[in-house]
């Protein structure tokens, strides 16, 4: 038989010690997990996570986002070459899809669920559970009084009916000739509190649901174009799809801008924007009116009117007599619709006999459009947003426009890389043209300002989370009002042959509880039996 002192020092039974180690690891893991779960599901942690979520959303509103405007992100990275790539690696240009924002969002969701479910269970139990027994000594309660010097069973029935009239939940307990009545009221406070927090939870879910299954895109429609826009990704200037949305999930429809009307005050402030659009969807064609704050509701998408501007029409005649037209939207730079843009003619000056072209004979124009030319010629801004006396200022360029380079180009500016490299240079003096006027360039070619067409910018959006967010916002307000108005309190009566006594306990901050208690005491028995300090209480406030 092996005795303990016969084993070498430090040698133990591996099976027994291994089991103890596993048991210790299991209990430690459970203890740490339970402590971490309690910390995560506390209301303090939920508030901290809500604050972190608000802080994490700041970069998404300050920095350009790749899912909204990839061109602005590329411009930002070109401008800030030192720390722009670092921000890009940290997903600051895709904040709402970044791992760290999603982690905060998910932790906040879990924290609220873990915090609210136990509270809801406890509140439900409190709603169906009868009020607790009356304490043995009413004088220890914040409010207490002697109602009468003697009591009977009829007094108990009368007090119980009185409490019911005041909308108290009352429970009657008899112990011999002693009757105790426990009454409680004010569950609206905790109910409103729970509704408020569950509404906040629904808001988070609605935003997440809309982000997963929603999409949006922006597009400019020029007046008179035959269905220049159909709902495909290639036709959007900017677009963003939810994580669970593909290109084939977009609804099929086409839009055409037939006419646009705008009215302005004398100071140039817009009064109305009205766009007459033609819609084709599901094999049907319809005429609709699109206005600001009055979106066009289609099957699977809403179309909103965002802005308005002008698209100058230029007609260029090259040295071989070929005529080309260009309609390019100019972007407003101020509230009076002073607009800037470019018009390009890449396929001009081609020899009709040989089909060849000098690579450096492409033509482009950088321009400023003034709907109403100012009286002072030194100002390069419009005097009024409507076309009262329009002018188009053009600077011609000749050379290589850069369309064959394969790099993405903006349709609102000339390629600065070609200008910096000397492949695209100014060609002649700046021009100032009225509608219908023609100017001759140094090489004998001509450009004519034919007129303008109006354009509108639209936002096409589908957000399936909107009904959830709307319902959550309404419930949030209702729950907040309930939590502010509700005052939970308990009233106890003990009816015995030796007297009727009462006690009151407010379960929340309720400055008017003393007045309400005094009124209940007066209603429970003769006024002469009420103590003087209670009987003199006036201005009773009844609060649910």
mmCIF file of N, CA and C in Angstrom, residues 244-361:
data_model
loop_
_atom_site.group_PDB
_atom_site.id
_atom_site.type_symbol
_atom_site.label_atom_id
_atom_site.label_comp_id
_atom_site.label_asym_id
_atom_site.label_seq_id
_atom_site.Cartn_x
_atom_site.Cartn_y
_atom_site.Cartn_z
ATOM 1 N N UNK A 244 -28.619 43.618 -47.764
ATOM 2 C CA UNK A 244 -29.407 42.504 -48.277
ATOM 3 C C UNK A 244 -30.118 42.844 -49.588
ATOM 4 N N UNK A 245 -29.678 43.887 -50.290
ATOM 5 C CA UNK A 245 -30.326 44.331 -51.523
ATOM 6 C C UNK A 245 -29.347 44.180 -52.681
ATOM 7 N N UNK A 246 -29.801 43.585 -53.765
ATOM 8 C CA UNK A 246 -29.022 43.469 -54.983
ATOM 9 C C UNK A 246 -29.616 44.311 -56.091
ATOM 10 N N UNK A 247 -28.871 44.427 -57.188
ATOM 11 C CA UNK A 247 -29.326 45.248 -58.298
ATOM 12 C C UNK A 247 -30.648 44.739 -58.874
ATOM 13 N N UNK A 248 -30.850 43.437 -58.865
ATOM 14 C CA UNK A 248 -32.081 42.872 -59.424
ATOM 15 C C UNK A 248 -33.290 43.076 -58.515
ATOM 16 N N UNK A 249 -33.065 43.549 -57.283
ATOM 17 C CA UNK A 249 -34.175 43.783 -56.362
ATOM 18 C C UNK A 249 -34.831 45.138 -56.564
ATOM 19 N N UNK A 250 -34.239 46.009 -57.380
ATOM 20 C CA UNK A 250 -34.805 47.336 -57.578
ATOM 21 C C UNK A 250 -36.079 47.247 -58.408
ATOM 22 N N UNK A 251 -37.114 48.017 -58.044
ATOM 23 C CA UNK A 251 -38.344 48.016 -58.846
ATOM 24 C C UNK A 251 -38.104 48.659 -60.202
ATOM 25 N N UNK A 252 -38.874 48.252 -61.201
ATOM 26 C CA UNK A 252 -38.688 48.730 -62.562
ATOM 27 C C UNK A 252 -39.673 49.863 -62.862
ATOM 28 N N UNK A 253 -39.139 51.022 -63.177
ATOM 29 C CA UNK A 253 -39.947 52.153 -63.621
ATOM 30 C C UNK A 253 -39.043 53.146 -64.335
ATOM 31 N N UNK A 254 -39.654 54.049 -65.109
ATOM 32 C CA UNK A 254 -38.927 55.090 -65.835
ATOM 33 C C UNK A 254 -39.609 56.436 -65.588
ATOM 34 N N UNK A 255 -38.803 57.494 -65.580
ATOM 35 C CA UNK A 255 -39.297 58.840 -65.333
ATOM 36 C C UNK A 255 -38.850 59.779 -66.451
ATOM 37 N N UNK A 256 -39.712 60.747 -66.761
ATOM 38 C CA UNK A 256 -39.369 61.800 -67.709
ATOM 39 C C UNK A 256 -39.877 63.130 -67.170
ATOM 40 N N UNK A 257 -39.019 64.141 -67.185
ATOM 41 C CA UNK A 257 -39.420 65.477 -66.761
ATOM 42 C C UNK A 257 -39.992 66.213 -67.959
ATOM 43 N N UNK A 258 -41.285 66.499 -67.905
ATOM 44 C CA UNK A 258 -41.947 67.198 -69.012
ATOM 45 C C UNK A 258 -41.867 68.711 -68.862
ATOM 46 N N UNK A 259 -42.065 69.210 -67.649
ATOM 47 C CA UNK A 259 -42.075 70.649 -67.457
ATOM 48 C C UNK A 259 -41.770 70.964 -66.005
ATOM 49 N N UNK A 260 -41.068 72.073 -65.801
ATOM 50 C CA UNK A 260 -40.767 72.514 -64.442
ATOM 51 C C UNK A 260 -41.105 73.991 -64.295
ATOM 52 N N UNK A 261 -41.771 74.342 -63.200
ATOM 53 C CA UNK A 261 -42.128 75.726 -62.905
ATOM 54 C C UNK A 261 -41.674 76.071 -61.499
ATOM 55 N N UNK A 262 -41.107 77.264 -61.365
ATOM 56 C CA UNK A 262 -40.674 77.764 -60.062
ATOM 57 C C UNK A 262 -41.122 79.205 -59.907
ATOM 58 N N UNK A 263 -41.539 79.570 -58.711
ATOM 59 C CA UNK A 263 -41.894 80.958 -58.395
ATOM 60 C C UNK A 263 -41.010 81.437 -57.259
ATOM 61 N N UNK A 264 -40.694 82.733 -57.282
ATOM 62 C CA UNK A 264 -39.760 83.312 -56.313
ATOM 63 C C UNK A 264 -40.324 84.621 -55.764
ATOM 64 N N UNK A 265 -39.874 84.952 -54.550
ATOM 65 C CA UNK A 265 -40.138 86.273 -53.997
ATOM 66 C C UNK A 265 -39.209 87.291 -54.640
ATOM 67 N N UNK A 266 -39.444 88.562 -54.323
ATOM 68 C CA UNK A 266 -38.622 89.618 -54.924
ATOM 69 C C UNK A 266 -37.156 89.517 -54.502
ATOM 70 N N UNK A 267 -36.891 88.927 -53.327
ATOM 71 C CA UNK A 267 -35.508 88.784 -52.872
ATOM 72 C C UNK A 267 -34.846 87.508 -53.397
ATOM 73 N N UNK A 268 -35.546 86.775 -54.251
ATOM 74 C CA UNK A 268 -34.985 85.562 -54.835
ATOM 75 C C UNK A 268 -35.267 84.288 -54.072
ATOM 76 N N UNK A 269 -35.976 84.377 -52.941
ATOM 77 C CA UNK A 269 -36.288 83.179 -52.174
ATOM 78 C C UNK A 269 -37.353 82.361 -52.887
ATOM 79 N N UNK A 270 -37.128 81.067 -53.095
ATOM 80 C CA UNK A 270 -38.117 80.247 -53.816
ATOM 81 C C UNK A 270 -39.387 80.078 -53.005
ATOM 82 N N UNK A 271 -40.522 80.092 -53.700
ATOM 83 C CA UNK A 271 -41.827 79.891 -53.088
ATOM 84 C C UNK A 271 -42.362 78.506 -53.417
ATOM 85 N N UNK A 272 -42.361 78.150 -54.686
ATOM 86 C CA UNK A 272 -42.861 76.839 -55.100
ATOM 87 C C UNK A 272 -41.936 76.239 -56.150
ATOM 88 N N UNK A 273 -41.785 74.927 -56.078
ATOM 89 C CA UNK A 273 -41.145 74.120 -57.117
ATOM 90 C C UNK A 273 -42.174 73.072 -57.540
ATOM 91 N N UNK A 274 -42.536 73.056 -58.813
ATOM 92 C CA UNK A 274 -43.491 72.079 -59.323
ATOM 93 C C UNK A 274 -42.935 71.427 -60.583
ATOM 94 N N UNK A 275 -42.848 70.119 -60.559
ATOM 95 C CA UNK A 275 -42.307 69.363 -61.694
ATOM 96 C C UNK A 275 -43.379 68.410 -62.208
ATOM 97 N N UNK A 276 -43.716 68.542 -63.467
ATOM 98 C CA UNK A 276 -44.639 67.615 -64.126
ATOM 99 C C UNK A 276 -43.827 66.473 -64.720
ATOM 100 N N UNK A 277 -44.057 65.273 -64.235
ATOM 101 C CA UNK A 277 -43.276 64.119 -64.661
ATOM 102 C C UNK A 277 -44.196 63.063 -65.247
ATOM 103 N N UNK A 278 -43.644 62.296 -66.161
ATOM 104 C CA UNK A 278 -44.334 61.158 -66.747
ATOM 105 C C UNK A 278 -43.702 59.894 -66.186
ATOM 106 N N UNK A 279 -44.535 58.992 -65.693
ATOM 107 C CA UNK A 279 -44.061 57.769 -65.039
ATOM 108 C C UNK A 279 -44.554 56.571 -65.830
ATOM 109 N N UNK A 280 -43.657 55.646 -66.085
ATOM 110 C CA UNK A 280 -44.020 54.362 -66.685
ATOM 111 C C UNK A 280 -43.610 53.255 -65.730
ATOM 112 N N UNK A 281 -44.608 52.480 -65.293
ATOM 113 C CA UNK A 281 -44.358 51.368 -64.377
ATOM 114 C C UNK A 281 -45.446 50.328 -64.552
ATOM 115 N N UNK A 282 -45.024 49.069 -64.529
ATOM 116 C CA UNK A 282 -45.959 47.940 -64.665
ATOM 117 C C UNK A 282 -46.812 48.045 -65.920
ATOM 118 N N UNK A 283 -46.208 48.547 -67.005
ATOM 119 C CA UNK A 283 -46.916 48.635 -68.268
ATOM 120 C C UNK A 283 -47.897 49.776 -68.370
ATOM 121 N N UNK A 284 -47.939 50.673 -67.383
ATOM 122 C CA UNK A 284 -48.856 51.799 -67.408
ATOM 123 C C UNK A 284 -48.075 53.108 -67.418
ATOM 124 N N UNK A 285 -48.659 54.119 -68.047
ATOM 125 C CA UNK A 285 -48.069 55.451 -68.119
ATOM 126 C C UNK A 285 -49.007 56.438 -67.436
ATOM 127 N N UNK A 286 -48.450 57.339 -66.628
ATOM 128 C CA UNK A 286 -49.264 58.303 -65.895
ATOM 129 C C UNK A 286 -48.519 59.624 -65.776
ATOM 130 N N UNK A 287 -49.303 60.707 -65.652
ATOM 131 C CA UNK A 287 -48.748 62.042 -65.433
ATOM 132 C C UNK A 287 -48.907 62.383 -63.957
ATOM 133 N N UNK A 288 -47.822 62.829 -63.331
ATOM 134 C CA UNK A 288 -47.851 63.141 -61.909
ATOM 135 C C UNK A 288 -47.167 64.475 -61.662
ATOM 136 N N UNK A 289 -47.503 65.065 -60.513
ATOM 137 C CA UNK A 289 -46.917 66.330 -60.084
ATOM 138 C C UNK A 289 -45.996 66.057 -58.909
ATOM 139 N N UNK A 290 -44.752 66.477 -59.052
ATOM 140 C CA UNK A 290 -43.746 66.270 -58.025
ATOM 141 C C UNK A 290 -43.397 67.617 -57.409
ATOM 142 N N UNK A 291 -43.504 67.716 -56.071
ATOM 143 C CA UNK A 291 -43.221 68.957 -55.370
ATOM 144 C C UNK A 291 -42.333 68.686 -54.164
ATOM 145 N N UNK A 292 -41.741 69.758 -53.629
ATOM 146 C CA UNK A 292 -40.932 69.648 -52.423
ATOM 147 C C UNK A 292 -41.829 69.240 -51.257
ATOM 148 N N UNK A 293 -41.359 68.292 -50.452
ATOM 149 C CA UNK A 293 -42.097 67.760 -49.301
ATOM 150 C C UNK A 293 -43.387 67.049 -49.708
ATOM 151 N N UNK A 294 -43.508 66.714 -50.958
ATOM 152 C CA UNK A 294 -44.658 65.939 -51.436
ATOM 153 C C UNK A 294 -44.140 64.887 -52.408
ATOM 154 N N UNK A 295 -43.539 63.810 -51.895
ATOM 155 C CA UNK A 295 -42.877 62.839 -52.767
ATOM 156 C C UNK A 295 -43.864 62.076 -53.630
ATOM 157 N N UNK A 296 -43.337 61.543 -54.715
ATOM 158 C CA UNK A 296 -44.102 60.687 -55.613
ATOM 159 C C UNK A 296 -43.950 59.243 -55.125
ATOM 160 N N UNK A 297 -45.059 58.635 -54.757
ATOM 161 C CA UNK A 297 -45.025 57.292 -54.159
ATOM 162 C C UNK A 297 -45.316 56.253 -55.249
ATOM 163 N N UNK A 298 -44.268 55.512 -55.592
ATOM 164 C CA UNK A 298 -44.387 54.475 -56.603
ATOM 165 C C UNK A 298 -44.392 53.107 -55.940
ATOM 166 N N UNK A 299 -44.576 52.100 -56.741
ATOM 167 C CA UNK A 299 -44.570 50.731 -56.236
ATOM 168 C C UNK A 299 -43.138 50.321 -55.911
ATOM 169 N N UNK A 300 -42.779 50.349 -54.631
ATOM 170 C CA UNK A 300 -41.450 49.931 -54.204
ATOM 171 C C UNK A 300 -40.450 51.050 -54.050
ATOM 172 N N UNK A 301 -40.853 52.319 -54.231
ATOM 173 C CA UNK A 301 -39.902 53.424 -54.104
ATOM 174 C C UNK A 301 -40.665 54.735 -53.962
ATOM 175 N N UNK A 302 -40.021 55.713 -53.337
ATOM 176 C CA UNK A 302 -40.529 57.077 -53.232
ATOM 177 C C UNK A 302 -39.562 58.009 -53.933
ATOM 178 N N UNK A 303 -40.087 58.942 -54.723
ATOM 179 C CA UNK A 303 -39.268 59.897 -55.464
ATOM 180 C C UNK A 303 -39.501 61.275 -54.867
ATOM 181 N N UNK A 304 -38.431 61.927 -54.402
ATOM 182 C CA UNK A 304 -38.515 63.247 -53.780
ATOM 183 C C UNK A 304 -37.780 64.261 -54.626
ATOM 184 N N UNK A 305 -38.303 65.479 -54.662
ATOM 185 C CA UNK A 305 -37.689 66.591 -55.385
ATOM 186 C C UNK A 305 -36.723 67.298 -54.445
ATOM 187 N N UNK A 306 -35.458 67.387 -54.856
ATOM 188 C CA UNK A 306 -34.426 67.981 -54.009
ATOM 189 C C UNK A 306 -34.033 69.383 -54.450
ATOM 190 N N UNK A 307 -33.789 69.594 -55.732
ATOM 191 C CA UNK A 307 -33.285 70.882 -56.191
ATOM 192 C C UNK A 307 -33.597 71.119 -57.649
ATOM 193 N N UNK A 308 -33.065 72.233 -58.140
ATOM 194 C CA UNK A 308 -33.405 72.676 -59.495
ATOM 195 C C UNK A 308 -32.243 73.488 -60.038
ATOM 196 N N UNK A 309 -32.092 73.501 -61.355
ATOM 197 C CA UNK A 309 -31.035 74.282 -61.987
ATOM 198 C C UNK A 309 -31.274 74.383 -63.483
ATOM 199 N N UNK A 310 -30.235 74.858 -64.190
ATOM 200 C CA UNK A 310 -30.333 75.089 -65.634
ATOM 201 C C UNK A 310 -29.264 74.276 -66.357
ATOM 202 N N UNK A 311 -29.621 73.850 -67.571
ATOM 203 C CA UNK A 311 -28.703 73.112 -68.442
ATOM 204 C C UNK A 311 -28.568 73.885 -69.755
ATOM 205 N N UNK A 312 -27.481 74.649 -69.948
ATOM 206 C CA UNK A 312 -27.295 75.383 -71.208
ATOM 207 C C UNK A 312 -27.156 74.434 -72.401
ATOM 208 N N UNK A 313 -27.695 74.858 -73.531
ATOM 209 C CA UNK A 313 -27.610 74.085 -74.784
ATOM 210 C C UNK A 313 -26.593 74.788 -75.685
ATOM 211 N N UNK A 314 -25.505 74.091 -75.996
ATOM 212 C CA UNK A 314 -24.468 74.630 -76.869
ATOM 213 C C UNK A 314 -24.448 73.848 -78.180
ATOM 214 N N UNK A 315 -24.254 74.579 -79.282
ATOM 215 C CA UNK A 315 -24.146 73.972 -80.615
ATOM 216 C C UNK A 315 -22.787 74.366 -81.189
ATOM 217 N N UNK A 316 -21.972 73.353 -81.430
ATOM 218 C CA UNK A 316 -20.609 73.595 -81.931
ATOM 219 C C UNK A 316 -20.513 73.139 -83.383
ATOM 220 N N UNK A 317 -19.943 73.986 -84.221
ATOM 221 C CA UNK A 317 -19.715 73.672 -85.628
ATOM 222 C C UNK A 317 -18.219 73.605 -85.861
ATOM 223 N N UNK A 318 -17.707 72.414 -86.247
ATOM 224 C CA UNK A 318 -16.258 72.248 -86.379
ATOM 225 C C UNK A 318 -15.788 72.751 -87.741
ATOM 226 N N UNK A 319 -14.521 72.579 -88.007
ATOM 227 C CA UNK A 319 -13.925 73.132 -89.222
ATOM 228 C C UNK A 319 -14.359 72.401 -90.483
ATOM 229 N N UNK A 320 -15.008 71.248 -90.350
ATOM 230 C CA UNK A 320 -15.534 70.520 -91.500
ATOM 231 C C UNK A 320 -17.027 70.774 -91.692
ATOM 232 N N UNK A 321 -17.595 71.652 -90.864
ATOM 233 C CA UNK A 321 -19.002 71.996 -90.993
ATOM 234 C C UNK A 321 -19.950 71.071 -90.262
ATOM 235 N N UNK A 322 -19.430 70.125 -89.511
ATOM 236 C CA UNK A 322 -20.280 69.216 -88.757
ATOM 237 C C UNK A 322 -20.784 69.917 -87.498
ATOM 238 N N UNK A 323 -22.070 69.767 -87.214
ATOM 239 C CA UNK A 323 -22.699 70.423 -86.065
ATOM 240 C C UNK A 323 -23.011 69.391 -84.988
ATOM 241 N N UNK A 324 -22.662 69.742 -83.744
ATOM 242 C CA UNK A 324 -22.931 68.866 -82.592
ATOM 243 C C UNK A 324 -23.569 69.695 -81.490
ATOM 244 N N UNK A 325 -24.575 69.115 -80.846
ATOM 245 C CA UNK A 325 -25.260 69.773 -79.729
ATOM 246 C C UNK A 325 -24.866 69.116 -78.414
ATOM 247 N N UNK A 326 -24.857 69.935 -77.379
ATOM 248 C CA UNK A 326 -24.514 69.442 -76.044
ATOM 249 C C UNK A 326 -25.444 70.104 -75.032
ATOM 250 N N UNK A 327 -26.070 69.280 -74.208
ATOM 251 C CA UNK A 327 -26.915 69.770 -73.109
ATOM 252 C C UNK A 327 -26.300 69.258 -71.813
ATOM 253 N N UNK A 328 -25.717 70.152 -71.028
ATOM 254 C CA UNK A 328 -25.008 69.768 -69.809
ATOM 255 C C UNK A 328 -25.581 70.519 -68.618
ATOM 256 N N UNK A 329 -26.037 69.816 -67.584
ATOM 257 C CA UNK A 329 -26.519 70.505 -66.381
ATOM 258 C C UNK A 329 -25.377 71.265 -65.705
ATOM 259 N N UNK A 330 -25.635 72.520 -65.356
ATOM 260 C CA UNK A 330 -24.711 73.331 -64.587
ATOM 261 C C UNK A 330 -25.189 73.323 -63.135
ATOM 262 N N UNK A 331 -24.246 73.193 -62.199
ATOM 263 C CA UNK A 331 -24.590 73.085 -60.785
ATOM 264 C C UNK A 331 -24.642 74.462 -60.140
ATOM 265 N N UNK A 332 -25.712 74.786 -59.391
ATOM 266 C CA UNK A 332 -25.801 76.088 -58.712
ATOM 267 C C UNK A 332 -24.723 76.233 -57.644
ATOM 268 N N UNK A 333 -24.165 77.430 -57.557
ATOM 269 C CA UNK A 333 -23.152 77.717 -56.540
ATOM 270 C C UNK A 333 -23.669 78.666 -55.474
ATOM 271 N N UNK A 334 -24.884 79.205 -55.638
ATOM 272 C CA UNK A 334 -25.488 80.062 -54.616
ATOM 273 C C UNK A 334 -27.004 79.974 -54.731
ATOM 274 N N UNK A 335 -27.694 80.689 -53.839
ATOM 275 C CA UNK A 335 -29.139 80.636 -53.826
ATOM 276 C C UNK A 335 -29.799 81.332 -54.997
ATOM 277 N N UNK A 336 -29.061 82.170 -55.732
ATOM 278 C CA UNK A 336 -29.604 82.854 -56.903
ATOM 279 C C UNK A 336 -29.326 82.081 -58.182
ATOM 280 N N UNK A 337 -28.912 80.816 -58.040
ATOM 281 C CA UNK A 337 -28.700 79.885 -59.153
ATOM 282 C C UNK A 337 -27.603 80.333 -60.109
ATOM 283 N N UNK A 338 -26.599 81.051 -59.606
ATOM 284 C CA UNK A 338 -25.370 81.208 -60.376
ATOM 285 C C UNK A 338 -24.752 79.819 -60.514
ATOM 286 N N UNK A 339 -24.578 79.357 -61.754
ATOM 287 C CA UNK A 339 -24.266 77.945 -61.979
ATOM 288 C C UNK A 339 -22.966 77.795 -62.748
ATOM 289 N N UNK A 340 -22.252 76.736 -62.440
ATOM 290 C CA UNK A 340 -20.993 76.426 -63.115
ATOM 291 C C UNK A 340 -21.055 75.022 -63.694
ATOM 292 N N UNK A 341 -20.348 74.818 -64.785
ATOM 293 C CA UNK A 341 -20.316 73.508 -65.404
ATOM 294 C C UNK A 341 -19.442 73.505 -66.636
ATOM 295 N N UNK A 342 -19.463 72.416 -67.372
ATOM 296 C CA UNK A 342 -18.650 72.273 -68.579
ATOM 297 C C UNK A 342 -19.501 71.659 -69.683
ATOM 298 N N UNK A 343 -19.097 71.921 -70.903
ATOM 299 C CA UNK A 343 -19.669 71.286 -72.093
ATOM 300 C C UNK A 343 -18.508 70.759 -72.928
ATOM 301 N N UNK A 344 -18.544 69.490 -73.257
ATOM 302 C CA UNK A 344 -17.430 68.866 -73.966
ATOM 303 C C UNK A 344 -17.901 68.339 -75.319
ATOM 304 N N UNK A 345 -16.975 68.407 -76.304
ATOM 305 C CA UNK A 345 -17.226 67.906 -77.665
ATOM 306 C C UNK A 345 -16.034 67.041 -78.070
ATOM 307 N N UNK A 346 -16.006 65.772 -77.631
ATOM 308 C CA UNK A 346 -14.851 64.924 -77.938
ATOM 309 C C UNK A 346 -14.816 64.411 -79.374
ATOM 310 N N UNK A 347 -15.962 64.296 -80.037
ATOM 311 C CA UNK A 347 -16.030 63.688 -81.371
ATOM 312 C C UNK A 347 -16.257 64.746 -82.443
ATOM 313 N N UNK A 348 -15.372 65.745 -82.480
ATOM 314 C CA UNK A 348 -15.468 66.804 -83.492
ATOM 315 C C UNK A 348 -14.127 66.924 -84.217
ATOM 316 N N UNK A 349 -14.152 67.724 -85.315
ATOM 317 C CA UNK A 349 -12.954 67.949 -86.137
ATOM 318 C C UNK A 349 -12.388 66.646 -86.691
ATOM 319 N N UNK A 350 -13.290 65.758 -87.103
ATOM 320 C CA UNK A 350 -12.900 64.493 -87.734
ATOM 321 C C UNK A 350 -13.028 64.671 -89.251
ATOM 322 N N UNK A 351 -11.969 64.371 -89.948
ATOM 323 C CA UNK A 351 -11.966 64.490 -91.404
ATOM 324 C C UNK A 351 -12.974 63.498 -91.990
ATOM 325 N N UNK A 352 -14.036 63.951 -92.677
ATOM 326 C CA UNK A 352 -15.049 63.026 -93.191
ATOM 327 C C UNK A 352 -14.518 62.114 -94.287
ATOM 328 N N UNK A 353 -13.418 62.510 -94.944
ATOM 329 C CA UNK A 353 -12.881 61.683 -96.034
ATOM 330 C C UNK A 353 -11.990 60.576 -95.501
ATOM 331 N N UNK A 354 -11.130 60.903 -94.556
ATOM 332 C CA UNK A 354 -10.194 59.895 -94.027
ATOM 333 C C UNK A 354 -10.674 59.275 -92.718
ATOM 334 N N UNK A 355 -11.585 59.950 -92.038
ATOM 335 C CA UNK A 355 -12.066 59.439 -90.757
ATOM 336 C C UNK A 355 -11.064 59.604 -89.637
ATOM 337 N N UNK A 356 -10.006 60.397 -89.878
ATOM 338 C CA UNK A 356 -8.978 60.614 -88.861
ATOM 339 C C UNK A 356 -9.190 61.979 -88.204
ATOM 340 N N UNK A 357 -8.587 62.129 -87.043
ATOM 341 C CA UNK A 357 -8.727 63.362 -86.299
ATOM 342 C C UNK A 357 -7.432 63.638 -85.560
ATOM 343 N N UNK A 358 -7.106 64.901 -85.515
ATOM 344 C CA UNK A 358 -5.974 65.302 -84.703
ATOM 345 C C UNK A 358 -6.349 65.107 -83.237
ATOM 346 N N UNK A 359 -5.522 64.363 -82.509
ATOM 347 C CA UNK A 359 -5.844 64.062 -81.121
ATOM 348 C C UNK A 359 -5.967 65.317 -80.264
ATOM 349 N N UNK A 360 -5.357 66.390 -80.701
ATOM 350 C CA UNK A 360 -5.374 67.611 -79.897
ATOM 351 C C UNK A 360 -6.400 68.623 -80.401
ATOM 352 N N UNK A 361 -7.440 68.156 -81.070
ATOM 353 C CA UNK A 361 -8.453 69.070 -81.592
ATOM 354 C C UNK A 361 -9.810 68.874 -80.930
#
